[in-house]
PDB file of C-alpha atoms in Angstrom:
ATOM      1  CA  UNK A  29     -13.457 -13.865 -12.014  1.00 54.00           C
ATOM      2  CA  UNK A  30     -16.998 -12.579 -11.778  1.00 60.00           C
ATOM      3  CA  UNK A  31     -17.876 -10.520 -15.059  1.00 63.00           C
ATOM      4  CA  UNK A  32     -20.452  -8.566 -13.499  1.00 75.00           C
ATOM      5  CA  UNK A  33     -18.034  -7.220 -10.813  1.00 84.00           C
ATOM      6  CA  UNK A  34     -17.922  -3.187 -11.235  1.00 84.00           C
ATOM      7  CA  UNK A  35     -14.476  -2.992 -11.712  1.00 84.00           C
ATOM      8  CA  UNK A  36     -14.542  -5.311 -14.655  1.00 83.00           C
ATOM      9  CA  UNK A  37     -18.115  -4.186 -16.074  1.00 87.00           C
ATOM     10  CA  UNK A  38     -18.136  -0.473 -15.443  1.00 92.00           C
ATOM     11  CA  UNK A  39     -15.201   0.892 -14.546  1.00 94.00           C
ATOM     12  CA  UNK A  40     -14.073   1.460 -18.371  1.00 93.00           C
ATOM     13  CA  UNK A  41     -17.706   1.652 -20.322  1.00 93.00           C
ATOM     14  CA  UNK A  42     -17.391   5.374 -20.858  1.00 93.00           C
ATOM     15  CA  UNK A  43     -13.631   6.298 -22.183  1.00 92.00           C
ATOM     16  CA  UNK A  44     -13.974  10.037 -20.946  1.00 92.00           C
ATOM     17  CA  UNK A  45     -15.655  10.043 -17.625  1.00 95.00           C
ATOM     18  CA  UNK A  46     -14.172   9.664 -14.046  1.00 96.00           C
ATOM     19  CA  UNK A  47     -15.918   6.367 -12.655  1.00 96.00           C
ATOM     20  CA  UNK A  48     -16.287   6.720  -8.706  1.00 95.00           C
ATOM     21  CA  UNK A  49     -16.697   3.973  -6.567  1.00 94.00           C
ATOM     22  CA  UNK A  50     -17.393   3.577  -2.589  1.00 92.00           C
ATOM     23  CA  UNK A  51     -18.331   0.698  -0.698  1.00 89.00           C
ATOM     24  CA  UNK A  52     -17.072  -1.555   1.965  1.00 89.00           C
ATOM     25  CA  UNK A  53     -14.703  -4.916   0.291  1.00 87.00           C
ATOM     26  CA  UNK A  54     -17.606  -7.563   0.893  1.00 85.00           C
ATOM     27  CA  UNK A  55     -15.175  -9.612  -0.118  1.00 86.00           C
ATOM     28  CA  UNK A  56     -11.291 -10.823   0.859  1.00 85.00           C
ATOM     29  CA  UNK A  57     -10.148 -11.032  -2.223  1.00 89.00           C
ATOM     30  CA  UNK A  58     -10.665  -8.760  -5.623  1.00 90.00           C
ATOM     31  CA  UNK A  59      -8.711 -11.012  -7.885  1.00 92.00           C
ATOM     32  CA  UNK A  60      -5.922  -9.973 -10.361  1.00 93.00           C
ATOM     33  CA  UNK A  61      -7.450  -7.721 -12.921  1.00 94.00           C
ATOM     34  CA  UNK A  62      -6.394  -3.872 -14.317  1.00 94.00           C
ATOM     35  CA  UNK A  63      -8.304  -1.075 -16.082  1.00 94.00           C
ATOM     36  CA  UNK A  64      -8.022   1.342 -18.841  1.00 95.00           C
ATOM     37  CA  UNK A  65      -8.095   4.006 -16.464  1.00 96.00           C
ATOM     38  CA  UNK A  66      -5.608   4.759 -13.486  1.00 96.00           C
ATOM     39  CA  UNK A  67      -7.403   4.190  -9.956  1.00 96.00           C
ATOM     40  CA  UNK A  68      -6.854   5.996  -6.981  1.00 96.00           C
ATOM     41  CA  UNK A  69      -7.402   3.928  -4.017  1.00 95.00           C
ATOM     42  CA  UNK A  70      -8.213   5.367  -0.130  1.00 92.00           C
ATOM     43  CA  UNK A  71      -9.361   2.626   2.304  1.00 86.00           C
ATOM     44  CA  UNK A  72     -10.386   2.702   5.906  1.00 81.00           C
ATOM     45  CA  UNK A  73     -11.041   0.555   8.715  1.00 76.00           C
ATOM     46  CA  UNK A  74      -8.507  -2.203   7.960  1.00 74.00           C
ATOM     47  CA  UNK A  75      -5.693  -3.483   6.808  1.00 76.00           C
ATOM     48  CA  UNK A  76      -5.256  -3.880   2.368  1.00 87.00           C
ATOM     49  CA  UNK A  77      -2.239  -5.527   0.948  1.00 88.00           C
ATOM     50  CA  UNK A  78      -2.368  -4.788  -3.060  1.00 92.00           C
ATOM     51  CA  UNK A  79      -0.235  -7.387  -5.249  1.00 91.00           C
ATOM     52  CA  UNK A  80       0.989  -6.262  -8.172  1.00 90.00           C
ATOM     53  CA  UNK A  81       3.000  -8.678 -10.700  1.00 86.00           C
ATOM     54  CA  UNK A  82       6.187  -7.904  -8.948  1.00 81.00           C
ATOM     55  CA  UNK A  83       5.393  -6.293  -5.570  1.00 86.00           C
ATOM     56  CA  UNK A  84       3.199  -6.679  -2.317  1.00 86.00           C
ATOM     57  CA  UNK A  85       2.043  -3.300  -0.923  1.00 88.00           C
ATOM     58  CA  UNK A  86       0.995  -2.277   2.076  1.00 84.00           C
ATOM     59  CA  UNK A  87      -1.713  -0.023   1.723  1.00 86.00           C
ATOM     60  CA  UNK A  88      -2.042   1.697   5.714  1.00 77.00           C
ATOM     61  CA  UNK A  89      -4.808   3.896   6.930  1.00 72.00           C
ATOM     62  CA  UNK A  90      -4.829   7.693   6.294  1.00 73.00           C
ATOM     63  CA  UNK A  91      -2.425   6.816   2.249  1.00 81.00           C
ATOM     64  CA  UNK A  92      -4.218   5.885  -0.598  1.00 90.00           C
ATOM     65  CA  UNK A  93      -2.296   3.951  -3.701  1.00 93.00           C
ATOM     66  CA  UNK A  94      -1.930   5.078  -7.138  1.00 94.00           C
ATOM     67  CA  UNK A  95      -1.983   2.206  -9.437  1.00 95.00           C
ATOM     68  CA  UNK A  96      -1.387   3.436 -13.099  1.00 95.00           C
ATOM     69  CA  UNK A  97      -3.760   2.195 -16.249  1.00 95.00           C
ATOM     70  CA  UNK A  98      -2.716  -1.463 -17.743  1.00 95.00           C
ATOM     71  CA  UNK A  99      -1.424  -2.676 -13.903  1.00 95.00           C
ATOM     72  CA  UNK A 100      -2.368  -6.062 -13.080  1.00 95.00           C
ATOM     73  CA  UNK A 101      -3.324  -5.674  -9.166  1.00 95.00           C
ATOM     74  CA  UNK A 102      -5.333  -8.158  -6.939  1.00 93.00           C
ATOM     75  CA  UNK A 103      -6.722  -6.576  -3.721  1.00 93.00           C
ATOM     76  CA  UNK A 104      -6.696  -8.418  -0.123  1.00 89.00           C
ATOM     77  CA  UNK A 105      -8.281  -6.574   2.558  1.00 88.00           C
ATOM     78  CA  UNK A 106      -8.215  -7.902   6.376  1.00 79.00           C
ATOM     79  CA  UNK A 107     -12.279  -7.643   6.471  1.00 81.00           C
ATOM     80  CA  UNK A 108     -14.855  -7.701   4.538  1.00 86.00           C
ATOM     81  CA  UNK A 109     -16.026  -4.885   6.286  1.00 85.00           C
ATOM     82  CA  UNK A 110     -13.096  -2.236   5.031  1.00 86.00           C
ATOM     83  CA  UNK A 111     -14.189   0.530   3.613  1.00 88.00           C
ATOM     84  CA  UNK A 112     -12.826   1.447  -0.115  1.00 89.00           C
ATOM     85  CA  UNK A 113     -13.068   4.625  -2.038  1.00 92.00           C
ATOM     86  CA  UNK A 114     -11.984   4.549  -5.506  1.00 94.00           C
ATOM     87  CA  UNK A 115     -11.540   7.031  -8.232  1.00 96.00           C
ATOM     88  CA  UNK A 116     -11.002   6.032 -11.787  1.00 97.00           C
ATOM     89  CA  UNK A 117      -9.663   8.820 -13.945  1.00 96.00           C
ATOM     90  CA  UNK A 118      -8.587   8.143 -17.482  1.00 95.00           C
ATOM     91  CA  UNK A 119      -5.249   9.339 -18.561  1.00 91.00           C
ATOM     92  CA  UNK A 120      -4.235  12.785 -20.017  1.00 89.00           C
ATOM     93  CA  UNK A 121      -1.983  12.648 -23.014  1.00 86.00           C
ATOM     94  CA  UNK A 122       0.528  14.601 -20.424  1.00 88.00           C
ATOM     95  CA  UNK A 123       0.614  12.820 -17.220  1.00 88.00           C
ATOM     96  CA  UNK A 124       2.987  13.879 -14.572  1.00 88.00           C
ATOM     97  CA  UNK A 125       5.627  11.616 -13.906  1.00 86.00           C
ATOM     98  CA  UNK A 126       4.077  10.644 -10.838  1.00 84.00           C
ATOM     99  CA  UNK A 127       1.002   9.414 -12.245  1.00 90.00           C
ATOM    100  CA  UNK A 128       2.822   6.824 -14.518  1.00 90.00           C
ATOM    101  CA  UNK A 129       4.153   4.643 -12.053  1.00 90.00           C
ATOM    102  CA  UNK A 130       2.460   3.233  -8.383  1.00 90.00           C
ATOM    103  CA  UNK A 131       2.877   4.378  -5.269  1.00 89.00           C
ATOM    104  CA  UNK A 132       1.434   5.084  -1.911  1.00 88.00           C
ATOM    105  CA  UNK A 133       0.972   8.430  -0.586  1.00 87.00           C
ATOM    106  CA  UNK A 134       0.011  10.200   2.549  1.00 81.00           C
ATOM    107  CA  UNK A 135      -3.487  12.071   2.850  1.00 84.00           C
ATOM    108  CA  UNK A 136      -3.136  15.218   4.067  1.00 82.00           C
ATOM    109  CA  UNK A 137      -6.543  16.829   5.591  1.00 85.00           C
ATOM    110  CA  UNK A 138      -7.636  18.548   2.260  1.00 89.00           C
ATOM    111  CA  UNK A 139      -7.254  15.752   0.436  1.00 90.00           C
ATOM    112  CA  UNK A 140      -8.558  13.784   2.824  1.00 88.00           C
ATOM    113  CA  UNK A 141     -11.837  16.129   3.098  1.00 90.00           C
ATOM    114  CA  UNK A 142     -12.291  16.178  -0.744  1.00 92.00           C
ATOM    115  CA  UNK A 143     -12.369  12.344  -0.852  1.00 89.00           C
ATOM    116  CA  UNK A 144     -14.552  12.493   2.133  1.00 88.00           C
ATOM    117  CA  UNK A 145     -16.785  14.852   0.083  1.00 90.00           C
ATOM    118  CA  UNK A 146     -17.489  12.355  -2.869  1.00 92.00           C
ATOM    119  CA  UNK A 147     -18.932   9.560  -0.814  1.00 88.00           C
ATOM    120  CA  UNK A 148     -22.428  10.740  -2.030  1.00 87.00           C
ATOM    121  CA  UNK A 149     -21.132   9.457  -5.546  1.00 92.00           C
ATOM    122  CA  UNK A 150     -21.372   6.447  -7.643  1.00 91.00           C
ATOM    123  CA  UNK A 151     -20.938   5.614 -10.735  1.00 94.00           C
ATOM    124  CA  UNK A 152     -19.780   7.850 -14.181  1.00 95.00           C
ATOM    125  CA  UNK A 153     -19.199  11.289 -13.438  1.00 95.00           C
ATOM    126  CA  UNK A 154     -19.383  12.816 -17.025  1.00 92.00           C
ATOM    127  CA  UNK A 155     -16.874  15.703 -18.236  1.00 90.00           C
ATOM    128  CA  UNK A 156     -18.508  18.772 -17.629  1.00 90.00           C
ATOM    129  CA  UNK A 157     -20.224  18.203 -14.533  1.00 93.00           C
ATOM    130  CA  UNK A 158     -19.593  19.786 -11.422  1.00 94.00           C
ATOM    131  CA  UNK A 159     -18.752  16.048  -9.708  1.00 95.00           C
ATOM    132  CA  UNK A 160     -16.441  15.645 -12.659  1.00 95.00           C
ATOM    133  CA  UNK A 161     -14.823  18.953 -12.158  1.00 95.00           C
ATOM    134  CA  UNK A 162     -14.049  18.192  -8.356  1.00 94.00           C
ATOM    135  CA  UNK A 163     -13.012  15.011  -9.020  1.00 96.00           C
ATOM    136  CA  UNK A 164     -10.425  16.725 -11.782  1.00 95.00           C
ATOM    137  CA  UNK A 165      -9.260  18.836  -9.492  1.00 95.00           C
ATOM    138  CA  UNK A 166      -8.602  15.901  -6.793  1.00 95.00           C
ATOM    139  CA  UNK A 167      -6.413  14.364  -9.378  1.00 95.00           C
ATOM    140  CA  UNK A 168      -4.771  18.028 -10.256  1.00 93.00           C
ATOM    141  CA  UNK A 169      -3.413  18.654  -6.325  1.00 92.00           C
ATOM    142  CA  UNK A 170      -1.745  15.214  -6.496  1.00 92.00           C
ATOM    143  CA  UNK A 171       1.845  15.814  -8.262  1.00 88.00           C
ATOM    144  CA  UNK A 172       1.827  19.316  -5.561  1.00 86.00           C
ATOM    145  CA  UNK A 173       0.959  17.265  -2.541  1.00 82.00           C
ATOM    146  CA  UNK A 174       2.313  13.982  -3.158  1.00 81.00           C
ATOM    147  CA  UNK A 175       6.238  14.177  -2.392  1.00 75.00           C
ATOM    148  CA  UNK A 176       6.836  11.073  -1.182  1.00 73.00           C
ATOM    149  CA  UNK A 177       5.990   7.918  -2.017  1.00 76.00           C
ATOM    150  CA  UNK A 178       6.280   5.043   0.348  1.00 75.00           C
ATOM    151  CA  UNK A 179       8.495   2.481   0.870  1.00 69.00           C
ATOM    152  CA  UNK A 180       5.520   0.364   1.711  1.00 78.00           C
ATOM    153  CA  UNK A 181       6.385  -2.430  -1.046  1.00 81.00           C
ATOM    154  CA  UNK A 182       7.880  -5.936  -0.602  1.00 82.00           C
ATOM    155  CA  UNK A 183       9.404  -7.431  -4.072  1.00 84.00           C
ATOM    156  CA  UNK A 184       8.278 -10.869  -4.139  1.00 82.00           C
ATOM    157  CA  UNK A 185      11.933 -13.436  -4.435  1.00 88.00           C
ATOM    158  CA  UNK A 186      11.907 -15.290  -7.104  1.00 87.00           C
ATOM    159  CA  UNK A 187      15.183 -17.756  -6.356  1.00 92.00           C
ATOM    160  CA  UNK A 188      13.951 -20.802  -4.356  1.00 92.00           C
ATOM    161  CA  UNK A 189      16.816 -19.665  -1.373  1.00 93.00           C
ATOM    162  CA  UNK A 190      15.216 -16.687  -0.527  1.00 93.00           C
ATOM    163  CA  UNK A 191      11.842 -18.013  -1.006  1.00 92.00           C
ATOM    164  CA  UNK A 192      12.753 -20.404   1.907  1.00 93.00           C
ATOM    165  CA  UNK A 193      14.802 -17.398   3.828  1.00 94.00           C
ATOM    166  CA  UNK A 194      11.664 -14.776   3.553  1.00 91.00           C
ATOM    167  CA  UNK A 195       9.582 -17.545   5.196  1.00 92.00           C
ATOM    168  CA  UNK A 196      12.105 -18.069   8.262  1.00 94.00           C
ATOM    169  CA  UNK A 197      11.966 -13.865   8.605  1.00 92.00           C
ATOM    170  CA  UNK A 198       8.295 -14.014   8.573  1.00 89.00           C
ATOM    171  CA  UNK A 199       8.482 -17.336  11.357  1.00 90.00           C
ATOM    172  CA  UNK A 200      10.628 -15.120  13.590  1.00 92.00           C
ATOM    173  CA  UNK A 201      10.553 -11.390  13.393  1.00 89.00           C
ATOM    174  CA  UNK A 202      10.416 -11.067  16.422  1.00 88.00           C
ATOM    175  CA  UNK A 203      13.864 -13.071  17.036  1.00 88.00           C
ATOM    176  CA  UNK A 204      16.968 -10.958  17.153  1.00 85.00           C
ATOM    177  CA  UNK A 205      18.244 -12.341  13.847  1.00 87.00           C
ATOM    178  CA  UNK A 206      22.472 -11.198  13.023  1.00 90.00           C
ATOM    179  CA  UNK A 207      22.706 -11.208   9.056  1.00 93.00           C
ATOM    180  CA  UNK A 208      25.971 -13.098   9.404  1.00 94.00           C
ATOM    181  CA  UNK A 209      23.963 -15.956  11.097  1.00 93.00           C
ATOM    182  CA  UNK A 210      21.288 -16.555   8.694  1.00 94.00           C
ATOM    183  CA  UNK A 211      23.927 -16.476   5.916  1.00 95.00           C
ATOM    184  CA  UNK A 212      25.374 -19.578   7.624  1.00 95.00           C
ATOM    185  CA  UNK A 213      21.997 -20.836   8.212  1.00 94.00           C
ATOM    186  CA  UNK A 214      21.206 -20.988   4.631  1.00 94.00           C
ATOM    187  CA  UNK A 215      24.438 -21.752   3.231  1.00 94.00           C
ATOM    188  CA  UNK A 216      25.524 -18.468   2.012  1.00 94.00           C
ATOM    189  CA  UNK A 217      28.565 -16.064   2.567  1.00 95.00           C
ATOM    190  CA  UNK A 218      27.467 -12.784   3.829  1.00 95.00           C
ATOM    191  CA  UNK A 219      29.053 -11.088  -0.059  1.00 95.00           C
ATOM    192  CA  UNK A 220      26.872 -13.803  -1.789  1.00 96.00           C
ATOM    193  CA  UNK A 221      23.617 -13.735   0.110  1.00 95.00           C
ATOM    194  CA  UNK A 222      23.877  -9.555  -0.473  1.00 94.00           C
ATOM    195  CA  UNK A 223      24.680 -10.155  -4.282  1.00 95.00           C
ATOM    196  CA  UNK A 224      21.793 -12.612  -4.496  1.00 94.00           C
ATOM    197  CA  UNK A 225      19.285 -10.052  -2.463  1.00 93.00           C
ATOM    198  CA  UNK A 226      20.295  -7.236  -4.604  1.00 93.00           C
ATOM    199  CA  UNK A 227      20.044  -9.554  -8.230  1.00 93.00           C
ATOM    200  CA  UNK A 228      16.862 -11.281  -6.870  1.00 91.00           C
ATOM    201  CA  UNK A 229      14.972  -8.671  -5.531  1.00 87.00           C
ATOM    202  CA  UNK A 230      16.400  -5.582  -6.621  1.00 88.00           C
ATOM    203  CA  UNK A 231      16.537  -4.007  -2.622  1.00 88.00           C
ATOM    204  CA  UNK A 232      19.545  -5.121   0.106  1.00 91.00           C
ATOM    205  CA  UNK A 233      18.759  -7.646   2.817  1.00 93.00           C
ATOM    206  CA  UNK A 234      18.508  -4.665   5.484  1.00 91.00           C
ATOM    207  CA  UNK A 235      16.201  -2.822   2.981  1.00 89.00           C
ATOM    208  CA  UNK A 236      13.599  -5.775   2.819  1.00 90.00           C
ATOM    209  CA  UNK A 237      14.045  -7.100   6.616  1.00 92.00           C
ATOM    210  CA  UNK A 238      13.515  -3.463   7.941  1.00 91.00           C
ATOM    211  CA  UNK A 239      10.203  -3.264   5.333  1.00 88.00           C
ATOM    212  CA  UNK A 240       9.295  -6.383   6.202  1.00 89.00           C
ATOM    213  CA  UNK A 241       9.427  -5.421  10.110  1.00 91.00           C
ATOM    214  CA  UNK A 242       7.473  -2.202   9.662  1.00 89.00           C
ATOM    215  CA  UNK A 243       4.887  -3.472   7.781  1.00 85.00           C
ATOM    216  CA  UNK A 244       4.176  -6.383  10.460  1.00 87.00           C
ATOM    217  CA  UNK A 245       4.208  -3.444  12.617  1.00 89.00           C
ATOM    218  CA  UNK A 246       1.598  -1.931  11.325  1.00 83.00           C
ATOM    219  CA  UNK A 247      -0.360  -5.103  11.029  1.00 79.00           C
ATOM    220  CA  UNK A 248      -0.251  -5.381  14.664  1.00 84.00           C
ATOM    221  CA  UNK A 249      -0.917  -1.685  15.936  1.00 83.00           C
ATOM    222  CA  UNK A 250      -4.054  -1.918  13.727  1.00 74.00           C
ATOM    223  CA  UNK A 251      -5.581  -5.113  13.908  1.00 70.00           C
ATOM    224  CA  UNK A 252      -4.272  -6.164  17.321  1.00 68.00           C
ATOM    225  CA  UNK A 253      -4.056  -2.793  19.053  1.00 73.00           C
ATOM    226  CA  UNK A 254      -1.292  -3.246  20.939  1.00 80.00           C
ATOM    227  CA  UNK A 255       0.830  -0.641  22.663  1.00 88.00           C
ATOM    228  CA  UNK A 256       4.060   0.645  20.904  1.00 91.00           C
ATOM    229  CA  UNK A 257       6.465  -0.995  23.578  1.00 92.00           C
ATOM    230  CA  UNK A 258       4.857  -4.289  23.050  1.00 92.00           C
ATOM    231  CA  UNK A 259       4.521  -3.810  18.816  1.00 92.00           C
ATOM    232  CA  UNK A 260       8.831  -3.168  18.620  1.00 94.00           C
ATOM    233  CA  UNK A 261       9.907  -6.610  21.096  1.00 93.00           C
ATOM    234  CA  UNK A 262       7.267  -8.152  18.597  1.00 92.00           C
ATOM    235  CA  UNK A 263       9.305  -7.594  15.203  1.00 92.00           C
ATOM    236  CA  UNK A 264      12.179  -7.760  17.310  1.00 92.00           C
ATOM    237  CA  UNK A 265      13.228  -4.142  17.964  1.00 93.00           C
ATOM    238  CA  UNK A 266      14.596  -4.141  21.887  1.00 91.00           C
ATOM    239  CA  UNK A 267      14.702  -0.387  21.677  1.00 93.00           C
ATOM    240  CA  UNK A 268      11.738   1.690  21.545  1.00 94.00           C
ATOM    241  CA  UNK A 269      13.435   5.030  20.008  1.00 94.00           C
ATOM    242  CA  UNK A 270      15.320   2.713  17.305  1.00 95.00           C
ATOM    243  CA  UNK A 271      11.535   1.286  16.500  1.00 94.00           C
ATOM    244  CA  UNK A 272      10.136   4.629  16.167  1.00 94.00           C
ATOM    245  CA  UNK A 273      12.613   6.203  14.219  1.00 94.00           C
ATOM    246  CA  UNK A 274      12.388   3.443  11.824  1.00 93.00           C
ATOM    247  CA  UNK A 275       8.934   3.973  11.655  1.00 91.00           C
ATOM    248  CA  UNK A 276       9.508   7.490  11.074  1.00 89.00           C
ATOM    249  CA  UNK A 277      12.082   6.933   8.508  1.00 86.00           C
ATOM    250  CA  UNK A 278       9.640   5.034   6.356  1.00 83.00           C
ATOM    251  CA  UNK A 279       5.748   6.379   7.251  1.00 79.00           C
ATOM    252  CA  UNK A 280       7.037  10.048   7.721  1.00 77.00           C
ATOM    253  CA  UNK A 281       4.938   9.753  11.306  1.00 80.00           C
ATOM    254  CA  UNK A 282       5.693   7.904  14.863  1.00 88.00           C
ATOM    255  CA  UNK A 283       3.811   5.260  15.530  1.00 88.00           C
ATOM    256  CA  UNK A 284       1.885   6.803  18.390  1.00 83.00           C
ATOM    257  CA  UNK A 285       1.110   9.679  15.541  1.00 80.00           C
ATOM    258  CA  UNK A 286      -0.142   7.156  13.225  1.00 76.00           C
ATOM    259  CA  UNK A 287      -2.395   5.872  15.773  1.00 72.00           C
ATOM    260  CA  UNK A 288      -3.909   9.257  16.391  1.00 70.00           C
ATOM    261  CA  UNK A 289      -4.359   9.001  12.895  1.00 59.00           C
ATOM    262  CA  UNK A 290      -6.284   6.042  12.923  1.00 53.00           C
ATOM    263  CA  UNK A 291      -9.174   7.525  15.834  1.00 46.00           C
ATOM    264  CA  UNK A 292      -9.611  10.267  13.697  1.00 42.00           C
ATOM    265  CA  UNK A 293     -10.607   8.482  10.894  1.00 42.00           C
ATOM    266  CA  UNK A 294     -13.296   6.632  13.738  1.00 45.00           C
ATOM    267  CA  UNK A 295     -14.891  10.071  14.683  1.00 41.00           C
TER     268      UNK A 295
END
């Protein structure tokens, strides 16, 4: 890992100050690394998968991730050219609840218009000063506006099975694929293969396929832009209401409101 990188040489130099930080990736992959402080993470014009030790997250446009001091995380945007805002804040002797464990979070327009605000800034913002104290008070609305925190996180499996399973999901989402069938397939009963999903991983087999699904969704309204219709027959949803109220039930949006989402982040 480059030494000189700011989130390794900066971020943490001055114990008491919030360290801000916007710029576009220039990279595709910030390797495995944490900080002393907690970051807040907002990104734009892409698609950002964080890895954690345990978990993949999808980090969608319009949410921003919270990712606690001391976490290991490695960042892999789509482009070089997505845009990442990051706030650094170091942690109160009282944190909410919230603020001790990651998670991804919908912005909602304030929120989204106070980040927008700090793209003038770089660097240390030192207690006292009036970047500091809007930066404090971004951090402050958090545990009022932040209710729910997305299921946008894929455990990685650990037993060489699923290992081998995940990869035939990923081959052929867009297959319709009967549970009791790829039991058989990989030489499971459907009790054992749920057992094993819920020892493994810690989330059913429903739980992580449907995740799994969503997320690829995503992937391919962004990058590809394709129309809803086509996105659900691609991850293997032959109903378009069923698609979108999964969507729903896991973005808290449809997937023609997320999209809307997405222009207004182009204007």
């Amino acid at each position: 890992m480059d030494s000189d990188k700011y989130y390794i040489k900066n971020v943490d130099t001055e114990q008491d100050s919030i360290y801000c930080h916007h710029d576009l990736m220039g990279e595709l992959l910030i390797p495995a690394h944490q900080h002393k402080k907690s970051q807040m993470l907002y990104t734009e014009g892409g698609i950002v998968y964080v890895e954690t030790e345990n978990k993949t997250y999808f980090l969608p446009a319009r949410h921003f991730m919270w990712i606690p001091a001391g976490i290991s995380h490695s960042i892999h945007p789509s482009s070089e050219d997505v845009m990442m805002r990051n706030l650094y804040f170091p942690t109160d002797k009282n944190e909410p609840d919230l603020l001790l464990k990651e998670g991804i979070y919908p912005v909602n327009e304030v929120l989204l218009q106070m980040l927008l605000f700090t793209n003038r800034w770089n660097g240390n913002l030192e207690k006292g000063s009036p970047n500091y104290t809007i930066a404090s008070a971004i951090k402050a609305m958090l545990p009022e506006i932040c209710k729910n925190n997305l299921s946008l996180a894929l455990p990685f499996p650990k037993d060489p099975r699923l290992v081998k399973l995940a990869a035939f999901l990923d081959a052929n989402l867009a297959e319709n694929i009967k549970y009791s069938e790829l039991a058989d397939r990989f030489g499971f009963s459907e009790r054992s293969l749920h057992r094993l999903f819920l020892k493994d991983m810690g989330i059913s087999f429903i739980q992580y396929f449907t995740i799994k699904r969503i997320l690829k969704a995503l992937e391919l309204l962004i990058e590809k832009k394709a129309p809803v219709n086509e996105v659900a027959l691609a991850v293997g949803y032959n109903s378009v209401p069923t698609f979108s109220n999964t969507f729903f039930k896991l973005l808290g949006q449809r997937p023609s409101d997320y999209l809307k989402g997405q222009e207004i982040l182009k204007k």
